[in-house]
Amino acid sequence: MSKARKASLMALAALVLVGIWVDITGYLDVFSSPSATSHSQEIAHYACYAGRIAMAAAFLLFPRQLNCPLERSVPLMLCCMVGGTMLYSFGFHQSLFDPQFVAAAGSALIGVGHIWIVSSIYLYLMGVCGKREALYVLVAAQIAERILVEVLNSLLTDASLIVWSYLLPIATACVLAVSNRMLVRYRIVRDEKPDADQRGSVRAYFVTLCVMCGIGLVACGAMSTVGIWGKAGTGQFAGEGEQLVTALVECLIVVLCCRATFIASCEKPLALRYQSSLLVLVTGFVLMSSRQLLVPVPEELVNSLLVAIENYAHILFWVVALDAARSLGWPAYRSFGVGLVSCSVTGLAWSFFLEHHVIAAESAVFVVFYLLLVVCIVYPQVFNRVNMRSSSDEGAINEFALQGEQRLDAGVNGRALKLALEQRCAHVAEDYGLSAREGEVLVLLVKGDTRQNMCKTLQLSEGTVKTHLTHIYDKLNIHSRTELLEIVYDAEAGRG
């Protein structure tokens, strides 16, 4: 097994450990105390979201300063996680200081530590594995976390779970530090940057996706049996004997949805990449809003579907965030901060106001539902119109037509345009003596494919593709892709 694969498994283990820690501190009723009133618990709950918002805002404002080596950042994360857990667990069990203040301070530190270390793990994962492998790690981490929490909750006492809540942050930090030191060093790998004329629309589309996925995640959790983080005793972990079987069924649904949506579509164009994923969230909102109409359907089945969709929304949120961090010219932490700010602010607003007003909460679900539909259906069409030349203008289509070449009609489809481009590349390959394989590389090069995409399309190694590119540039006596396009689209140069 390669070091990169081992590092991916270590990142998976770190994600599972920190996920279990968050579930114990937020969803399991192990830190309750007779002295803790509902109001004081709500204050601690709000403090956690305040900590998350503060950390997400720091990602937006100071992304480069926070992107420091793990040797320096992991100890600070560990202090936030362990210190926050201790203050939160002992806050209502002491009288030396104001219990409400101590618990709120601990809850805020938990929010800061959680956002910080999870983002760092995902950034590390970006640097040690490819895009598709990272998707599998994301799905596996969510599934393993869900099952292990069910097992721990059924086997351990509350006192044991509190001890685990102290040990898990230490274990997470150790796994991440050891993997970074002994296996693969932390680094950032990004995809090819979009062209200058496309950068603005690509950035706007990713920002829209990140914001909507963050809002959708909170709405899915609030309207299902999962509940909003921090509400002790209202989560999905009831400790019943059949709960583990239910969790396994829900995890199977999550895996099938992930495999059929963003994993299958990860190589599609950006405008089409997340349409099926957003439709899954839309399906969840339809179930939420029509639960009373589904009387013949067992309530347990509907609850399981909603929990599965909430878990799916959690995975999708980080899938979109990782894709944005790879594709945008921004620092990676800033890409994460966009989604985290929307998620945290929405969570705070929901817990402060909407969960106490049923009608307002249901109205908010409908608003999110329609916004998701807009992002899923309408926005990709606008995105394509911005980034692609309209095929309704006959003059624009034939702008680069060669002398004597048959003109294309205004109603031409994409296949005809592709054939015209391939014919033109064939003329250039013949005139300059390119080989058959070099001609294939030339077509992909003119279309704007990256070297990685050429390797996948032609089933060649990167070194072989690089050699073909060198031969093409030498035979055409050019030094840039701009000169190549001038030859392909210029009649006199193309006929040399």
Coordinates of C-alpha atoms in Angstrom, one line a residue:
M1 CA 0.0 0.0 0.0
S2 CA 1.4 3.4 -1.0
K3 CA 2.0 6.2 1.5
A4 CA -0.7 8.3 -0.1
R5 CA -3.3 5.5 0.4
K6 CA -2.2 5.1 4.0
A7 CA -2.5 8.8 4.5
S8 CA -6.0 8.7 3.0
L9 CA -7.0 6.0 5.5
M10 CA -5.5 8.1 8.4
A11 CA -7.5 11.1 7.3
L12 CA -10.6 8.8 7.2
A13 CA -9.9 7.7 10.8
A14 CA -9.4 11.3 11.9
L15 CA -12.8 12.3 10.4
V16 CA -14.5 9.4 12.1
L17 CA -13.0 10.2 15.5
V18 CA -13.9 13.9 15.4
G19 CA -17.4 13.1 14.1
I20 CA -17.9 10.8 17.1
W21 CA -16.7 13.5 19.4
V22 CA -19.1 16.0 18.0
D23 CA -22.0 13.5 18.3
I24 CA -21.2 12.8 21.9
T25 CA -20.9 16.4 22.9
G26 CA -23.9 17.7 20.9
Y27 CA -26.4 14.9 20.3
L28 CA -26.1 12.5 23.3
D29 CA -27.6 13.5 26.6
V30 CA -24.4 12.9 28.7
F31 CA -23.6 16.4 29.9
S32 CA -27.0 17.3 31.4
S33 CA -27.3 18.4 35.0
P34 CA -30.2 19.1 37.3
S35 CA -28.8 22.7 37.8
A36 CA -28.9 23.3 34.0
T37 CA -32.1 25.0 33.0
S38 CA -33.5 25.0 29.5
H39 CA -32.6 28.7 29.1
S40 CA -29.0 28.1 30.2
Q41 CA -28.7 25.2 27.8
E42 CA -30.0 27.3 25.0
I43 CA -27.4 30.0 25.8
A44 CA -24.7 27.3 25.5
H45 CA -26.2 26.2 22.3
Y46 CA -26.1 29.7 20.8
A47 CA -22.5 30.1 22.0
C48 CA -21.5 27.0 20.0
Y49 CA -22.9 28.6 16.8
A50 CA -21.3 31.9 17.7
G51 CA -17.9 30.0 17.9
R52 CA -18.6 28.4 14.5
I53 CA -19.5 31.7 12.9
A54 CA -16.4 33.3 14.3
M55 CA -14.1 30.6 13.0
A56 CA -15.8 30.6 9.6
A57 CA -15.5 34.4 9.4
A58 CA -11.8 34.0 10.2
F59 CA -11.5 31.5 7.2
L60 CA -13.0 34.3 5.0
L61 CA -10.9 37.1 6.3
F62 CA -7.5 35.4 7.1
P63 CA -7.3 32.3 5.0
R64 CA -3.6 32.5 4.3
Q65 CA -2.7 33.1 7.9
L66 CA -4.7 30.1 9.1
N67 CA -3.2 27.9 6.4
C68 CA -0.1 27.2 8.5
P69 CA 1.8 23.9 8.9
L70 CA -0.1 21.3 10.9
E71 CA 2.7 21.1 13.5
R72 CA 1.7 24.6 14.5
S73 CA -2.1 24.5 14.1
V74 CA -2.9 21.0 15.6
P75 CA -1.9 21.9 19.2
L76 CA -4.2 25.0 19.1
M77 CA -7.1 22.9 17.7
L78 CA -6.5 20.4 20.5
C79 CA -6.6 23.1 23.1
C80 CA -10.0 24.3 21.8
M81 CA -11.5 20.8 21.6
V82 CA -10.3 19.5 24.9
G83 CA -10.7 22.8 26.8
G84 CA -14.1 23.3 25.4
T85 CA -15.2 19.8 26.3
M86 CA -14.0 20.2 29.9
L87 CA -15.6 23.6 30.4
Y88 CA -18.9 22.4 28.8
S89 CA -19.0 19.2 30.9
F90 CA -18.1 20.8 34.2
G91 CA -19.9 24.1 33.7
F92 CA -23.2 23.1 35.4
H93 CA -21.4 20.9 37.9
Q94 CA -19.5 23.7 39.7
S95 CA -20.3 26.8 41.7
L96 CA -17.0 28.7 41.7
F97 CA -17.9 30.6 38.5
D98 CA -21.2 31.4 36.8
P99 CA -22.2 28.0 35.4
Q100 CA -24.0 29.5 32.5
F101 CA -20.9 31.5 31.5
V102 CA -18.5 28.5 31.9
A103 CA -20.8 26.2 29.8
A104 CA -21.2 28.9 27.1
A105 CA -17.5 29.5 26.9
G106 CA -16.9 25.7 26.6
S107 CA -19.5 25.4 23.9
A108 CA -18.0 28.3 21.9
L109 CA -14.6 26.6 22.0
I110 CA -16.2 23.4 20.8
G111 CA -17.6 25.2 17.9
V112 CA -14.3 26.8 17.0
G113 CA -12.3 23.5 17.4
H114 CA -14.8 21.5 15.4
I115 CA -14.8 23.8 12.4
W116 CA -11.1 24.2 12.5
I117 CA -10.0 20.6 12.7
V118 CA -12.6 19.3 10.3
S119 CA -11.5 21.8 7.7
S120 CA -7.9 21.0 8.3
I121 CA -8.5 17.3 7.8
Y122 CA -10.3 17.9 4.5
L123 CA -7.5 20.1 3.3
Y124 CA -5.0 17.4 4.2
L125 CA -7.2 14.9 2.3
M126 CA -7.2 17.1 -0.8
G127 CA -3.4 17.0 -0.8
V128 CA -3.0 13.2 -0.4
C129 CA -5.5 11.7 -2.8
G130 CA -7.4 12.4 -6.0
K131 CA -10.9 13.8 -6.4
R132 CA -12.8 10.5 -6.8
E133 CA -10.8 8.8 -3.9
A134 CA -11.6 11.8 -1.7
L135 CA -15.4 11.3 -2.4
Y136 CA -15.1 7.7 -1.2
V137 CA -13.4 8.8 1.9
L138 CA -16.1 11.3 2.6
V139 CA -18.9 8.8 2.3
A140 CA -17.0 6.1 4.3
A141 CA -16.3 8.6 7.1
Q142 CA -20.0 9.5 7.5
I143 CA -21.1 5.9 7.4
A144 CA -18.5 4.7 9.9
E145 CA -19.2 7.6 12.3
R146 CA -23.0 6.9 12.3
I147 CA -22.6 3.2 13.0
L148 CA -19.9 3.6 15.7
V149 CA -21.9 6.2 17.6
E150 CA -24.8 3.8 17.7
V151 CA -22.6 1.0 19.0
L152 CA -20.9 3.2 21.6
N153 CA -24.2 4.6 22.8
S154 CA -25.7 1.2 23.3
L155 CA -22.6 -0.3 25.0
L156 CA -21.2 2.5 27.2
T157 CA -22.5 4.4 30.2
D158 CA -22.8 8.2 30.3
A159 CA -19.7 8.4 32.4
S160 CA -17.7 6.3 29.9
L161 CA -19.0 8.5 27.1
I162 CA -17.7 11.6 28.9
V163 CA -14.3 10.0 29.2
W164 CA -14.4 9.2 25.5
S165 CA -15.3 12.8 24.8
Y166 CA -12.0 13.8 26.4
L167 CA -9.9 11.2 24.6
L168 CA -11.3 11.5 21.1
P169 CA -9.9 15.0 20.4
I170 CA -6.5 13.8 21.5
A171 CA -6.7 10.7 19.3
T172 CA -7.8 12.8 16.3
A173 CA -4.9 15.3 16.7
C174 CA -2.4 12.4 17.1
V175 CA -3.7 10.6 14.0
L176 CA -3.5 13.8 11.9
A177 CA 0.0 14.8 13.2
V178 CA 1.5 11.3 12.8
S179 CA 0.1 10.9 9.2
N180 CA 1.5 14.4 8.3
R181 CA 4.9 13.6 9.8
M182 CA 5.5 10.0 8.8
L183 CA 3.4 9.4 5.6
V184 CA 2.6 12.4 3.3
R185 CA 3.3 16.0 4.1
Y186 CA 0.4 18.5 3.9
R187 CA 0.1 20.1 0.5
I188 CA -2.6 21.7 -1.6
V189 CA -3.5 20.4 -5.0
R190 CA -5.8 22.4 -7.3
D191 CA -7.4 21.7 -10.6
E192 CA -6.7 23.9 -13.6
K193 CA -7.9 27.5 -13.1
P194 CA -10.8 28.6 -15.3
D195 CA -10.1 31.0 -18.1
A196 CA -10.2 34.7 -17.2
D197 CA -13.6 35.2 -19.0
Q198 CA -15.1 32.3 -17.2
R199 CA -13.6 32.9 -13.7
G200 CA -16.4 35.2 -12.5
S201 CA -19.3 33.0 -13.4
V202 CA -17.5 29.8 -12.1
R203 CA -16.9 31.6 -8.8
A204 CA -20.5 32.8 -8.6
Y205 CA -21.8 29.4 -9.3
F206 CA -19.6 27.7 -6.6
V207 CA -20.5 30.4 -4.1
T208 CA -24.2 29.8 -4.8
L209 CA -23.7 26.0 -4.4
C210 CA -21.8 26.4 -1.1
V211 CA -24.4 28.7 0.4
M212 CA -27.4 26.6 -0.7
C213 CA -25.8 23.4 0.5
G214 CA -25.1 25.0 3.9
I215 CA -28.7 26.2 4.3
G216 CA -30.1 22.9 3.0
L217 CA -28.0 21.0 5.5
V218 CA -29.4 22.9 8.5
A219 CA -33.0 22.7 7.1
C220 CA -32.7 18.9 6.6
G221 CA -31.4 18.4 10.1
A222 CA -33.9 20.7 11.7
M223 CA -37.0 19.1 10.0
S224 CA -35.9 15.5 10.5
T225 CA -35.4 13.4 13.7
V226 CA -31.7 14.4 13.7
G227 CA -32.4 17.8 15.1
I228 CA -30.0 20.8 15.3
W229 CA -26.7 20.2 17.0
G230 CA -26.5 21.0 20.7
K231 CA -30.1 20.1 21.6
A232 CA -29.4 17.4 24.2
G233 CA -31.6 14.4 23.9
T234 CA -33.4 15.4 20.7
G235 CA -31.1 13.8 18.2
Q236 CA -31.2 10.5 16.2
F237 CA -29.5 8.4 18.8
A238 CA -32.2 6.9 21.1
G239 CA -30.2 3.9 22.3
E240 CA -32.9 1.4 21.4
G241 CA -32.0 -2.2 20.4
E242 CA -33.3 -1.9 16.9
Q243 CA -31.6 1.4 16.3
L244 CA -28.4 -0.1 14.9
V245 CA -30.4 -2.0 12.3
T246 CA -32.2 1.2 11.3
A247 CA -28.9 3.0 11.1
L248 CA -27.5 0.3 8.8
V249 CA -30.5 0.6 6.5
E250 CA -30.1 4.4 6.5
C251 CA -26.4 4.1 5.7
L252 CA -27.2 1.9 2.8
I253 CA -29.6 4.5 1.4
V254 CA -26.9 7.1 1.8
V255 CA -24.3 5.1 -0.1
L256 CA -26.7 4.4 -3.0
C257 CA -27.6 8.0 -3.3
C258 CA -24.0 9.1 -3.2
R259 CA -23.0 6.5 -5.8
A260 CA -25.8 7.5 -8.1
T261 CA -25.3 11.3 -7.9
F262 CA -22.1 13.2 -7.2
I263 CA -19.7 10.1 -7.5
A264 CA -21.2 9.2 -10.9
S265 CA -21.2 12.9 -12.0
C266 CA -17.8 14.1 -10.7
E267 CA -16.3 14.3 -14.2
K268 CA -19.3 16.1 -15.7
P269 CA -19.2 19.8 -16.6
L270 CA -19.7 22.1 -13.6
A271 CA -23.2 23.2 -14.6
L272 CA -24.4 19.6 -14.6
R273 CA -22.3 18.1 -11.9
Y274 CA -24.6 18.6 -8.9
Q275 CA -28.1 18.7 -10.5
S276 CA -28.9 15.1 -9.4
S277 CA -27.5 15.8 -5.9
L278 CA -29.7 18.8 -5.4
L279 CA -32.7 16.8 -6.5
V280 CA -32.0 14.4 -3.6
L281 CA -32.3 17.4 -1.2
V282 CA -35.4 18.6 -3.0
T283 CA -36.9 15.1 -2.5
G284 CA -36.2 15.4 1.2
F285 CA -38.0 18.7 1.4
V286 CA -41.0 17.2 -0.4
L287 CA -41.1 14.5 2.2
M288 CA -40.8 17.0 5.0
S289 CA -43.6 19.1 3.8
S290 CA -46.0 16.2 2.9
R291 CA -45.5 14.0 5.9
Q292 CA -49.1 14.4 7.1
L293 CA -50.3 13.3 3.7
L294 CA -48.3 10.0 3.8
V295 CA -50.6 8.4 6.3
P296 CA -50.4 4.9 4.8
V297 CA -46.6 4.9 4.8
P298 CA -45.1 3.8 8.2
E299 CA -43.7 6.8 10.1
E300 CA -40.5 4.9 10.8
L301 CA -39.8 4.6 7.1
V302 CA -40.4 8.3 6.5
N303 CA -38.1 9.1 9.5
S304 CA -35.4 6.8 8.2
L305 CA -35.5 8.5 4.7
L306 CA -35.3 11.9 6.2
V307 CA -32.3 10.9 8.4
A308 CA -30.6 9.4 5.4
I309 CA -31.2 12.6 3.4
E310 CA -29.8 14.7 6.3
N311 CA -26.6 12.5 6.3
Y312 CA -26.4 12.8 2.5
A313 CA -26.7 16.6 2.8
H314 CA -23.8 16.6 5.3
I315 CA -21.6 14.7 2.8
L316 CA -22.7 16.8 -0.2
F317 CA -21.8 20.0 1.7
W318 CA -18.2 19.0 2.0
V319 CA -18.1 17.5 -1.5
V320 CA -19.1 20.9 -2.9
A321 CA -16.6 22.7 -0.5
L322 CA -13.7 20.5 -1.6
D323 CA -14.6 20.9 -5.3
A324 CA -14.7 24.7 -4.8
A325 CA -11.3 24.7 -3.0
R326 CA -9.8 22.7 -5.9
S327 CA -11.3 24.8 -8.7
L328 CA -11.2 28.4 -7.5
G329 CA -8.3 30.7 -7.4
W330 CA -9.1 31.5 -3.8
P331 CA -7.2 30.1 -0.8
A332 CA -8.8 26.9 0.2
Y333 CA -9.9 28.1 3.7
R334 CA -11.8 30.9 2.1
S335 CA -13.7 28.5 -0.1
F336 CA -14.7 26.5 3.0
G337 CA -15.6 29.7 4.9
V338 CA -18.3 30.6 2.4
G339 CA -20.3 27.4 3.1
L340 CA -19.5 27.3 6.8
V341 CA -20.7 30.9 7.3
S342 CA -24.1 30.2 5.6
C343 CA -24.5 26.9 7.5
S344 CA -23.6 28.4 10.9
V345 CA -25.6 31.6 10.5
T346 CA -28.6 29.6 9.3
G347 CA -28.3 27.2 12.3
L348 CA -28.1 30.0 14.8
A349 CA -31.2 31.8 13.2
W350 CA -33.1 28.5 13.1
S351 CA -32.4 27.6 16.7
F352 CA -33.0 31.1 18.0
F353 CA -36.3 31.8 16.1
L354 CA -37.7 29.3 13.7
E355 CA -37.8 26.2 15.9
H356 CA -40.1 28.0 18.2
H357 CA -42.5 29.0 15.4
V358 CA -43.8 26.0 13.4
I359 CA -45.5 28.0 10.7
A360 CA -42.3 30.1 10.1
A361 CA -40.2 27.0 10.1
E362 CA -42.4 25.3 7.5
S363 CA -42.4 28.5 5.4
A364 CA -38.6 28.6 5.6
V365 CA -38.5 25.0 4.3
F366 CA -40.6 26.0 1.3
V367 CA -38.3 28.9 0.6
V368 CA -35.2 26.7 0.7
F369 CA -37.0 24.2 -1.5
Y370 CA -37.7 26.7 -4.2
L371 CA -34.2 28.2 -4.0
L372 CA -32.7 24.7 -4.5
L373 CA -34.9 24.2 -7.5
V374 CA -33.6 27.5 -9.0
V375 CA -30.0 26.5 -8.4
C376 CA -30.7 23.0 -9.8
I377 CA -32.6 23.9 -12.9
V378 CA -32.5 27.6 -13.8
Y379 CA -29.0 28.6 -12.7
P380 CA -27.1 26.0 -14.8
Q381 CA -28.8 27.3 -17.9
V382 CA -27.7 30.9 -17.1
F383 CA -24.2 29.6 -16.3
N384 CA -24.0 27.9 -19.7
R385 CA -25.2 31.0 -21.5
V386 CA -22.5 33.1 -19.8
N387 CA -19.7 30.6 -20.6
M388 CA -20.6 29.4 -24.1
R389 CA -21.1 31.4 -27.3
S390 CA -24.7 31.5 -28.4
S391 CA -25.4 29.2 -31.3
S392 CA -28.3 31.4 -32.5
D393 CA -26.1 33.9 -34.2
E394 CA -25.0 32.6 -37.6
G395 CA -22.3 35.2 -37.9
A396 CA -20.8 34.2 -34.6
I397 CA -20.8 30.5 -35.5
N398 CA -18.9 31.1 -38.7
E399 CA -16.6 33.8 -37.4
F400 CA -13.5 31.6 -37.9
A401 CA -14.7 29.8 -41.0
L402 CA -12.0 28.9 -43.5
Q403 CA -12.2 30.1 -47.1
G404 CA -14.3 27.7 -49.1
E405 CA -15.5 25.9 -46.0
Q406 CA -19.2 25.1 -45.8
R407 CA -21.0 27.6 -43.6
L408 CA -23.0 26.3 -40.6
D409 CA -26.7 27.2 -40.0
A410 CA -27.9 29.2 -37.0
G411 CA -29.7 26.1 -35.7
V412 CA -26.6 24.0 -35.7
N413 CA -26.1 21.5 -32.9
G414 CA -23.0 20.8 -30.9
R415 CA -22.1 17.7 -32.8
A416 CA -21.8 19.6 -36.1
L417 CA -19.6 22.2 -34.4
K418 CA -17.4 19.4 -33.1
L419 CA -17.0 17.8 -36.5
A420 CA -16.1 21.2 -38.1
L421 CA -13.4 21.7 -35.5
E422 CA -12.0 18.2 -36.0
Q423 CA -11.9 18.7 -39.8
R424 CA -10.0 21.9 -39.3
C425 CA -7.5 20.1 -37.0
A426 CA -7.2 17.3 -39.5
H427 CA -6.1 19.9 -42.2
V428 CA -3.5 21.3 -39.8
A429 CA -2.2 17.8 -39.0
E430 CA -1.9 16.9 -42.6
D431 CA -0.2 20.2 -43.6
Y432 CA 2.4 19.9 -40.8
G433 CA 3.0 16.2 -40.9
L434 CA 1.6 15.2 -37.5
S435 CA 1.1 11.6 -36.7
A436 CA -2.3 10.1 -36.1
R437 CA -1.9 10.2 -32.3
E438 CA -0.5 13.7 -32.4
G439 CA -3.6 14.7 -34.4
E440 CA -5.8 13.3 -31.6
V441 CA -3.9 15.3 -29.0
L442 CA -4.2 18.4 -31.3
V443 CA -8.0 18.2 -31.3
L444 CA -8.1 18.0 -27.5
L445 CA -5.6 20.8 -27.1
V446 CA -7.6 23.1 -29.4
K447 CA -10.8 22.2 -27.4
G448 CA -9.0 23.4 -24.3
D449 CA -8.6 20.1 -22.4
T450 CA -6.1 19.9 -19.7
R451 CA -3.2 17.4 -19.7
Q452 CA -5.0 15.3 -17.2
N453 CA -8.1 15.1 -19.3
M454 CA -6.1 14.1 -22.3
C455 CA -4.6 11.2 -20.4
K456 CA -8.1 10.0 -19.4
T457 CA -9.6 10.4 -22.9
L458 CA -6.7 8.8 -24.8
Q459 CA -5.7 6.3 -22.1
L460 CA -2.1 7.5 -22.2
S461 CA 0.4 8.3 -19.4
E462 CA 1.1 11.9 -18.6
G463 CA 4.7 11.5 -19.9
T464 CA 3.4 10.2 -23.3
V465 CA 1.0 13.1 -23.6
K466 CA 3.7 15.6 -22.8
T467 CA 5.9 14.1 -25.5
H468 CA 3.2 14.4 -28.1
L469 CA 2.6 18.0 -27.0
T470 CA 6.3 18.8 -27.4
H471 CA 6.3 17.2 -30.9
I472 CA 3.2 19.3 -31.9
Y473 CA 4.8 22.5 -30.8
D474 CA 8.1 21.7 -32.5
K475 CA 6.5 20.8 -35.9
L476 CA 4.2 23.8 -35.9
N477 CA 7.1 26.0 -34.6
I478 CA 4.9 27.6 -31.9
H479 CA 5.4 28.3 -28.2
S480 CA 1.9 28.9 -26.9
R481 CA -1.7 27.7 -27.3
T482 CA -2.5 31.2 -28.6
E483 CA -0.2 30.7 -31.6
L484 CA -1.8 27.2 -32.1
L485 CA -5.3 28.7 -32.2
E486 CA -4.1 31.3 -34.7
I487 CA -2.9 28.5 -37.0
V488 CA -6.1 26.5 -36.6
Y489 CA -8.4 29.4 -37.2
D490 CA -6.4 31.4 -39.7
A491 CA -6.9 30.3 -43.3
E492 CA -3.5 31.3 -44.6
A493 CA -1.5 30.0 -41.6
G494 CA -3.6 26.8 -41.5
R495 CA -2.8 26.1 -45.2
G496 CA 0.8 27.3 -44.8

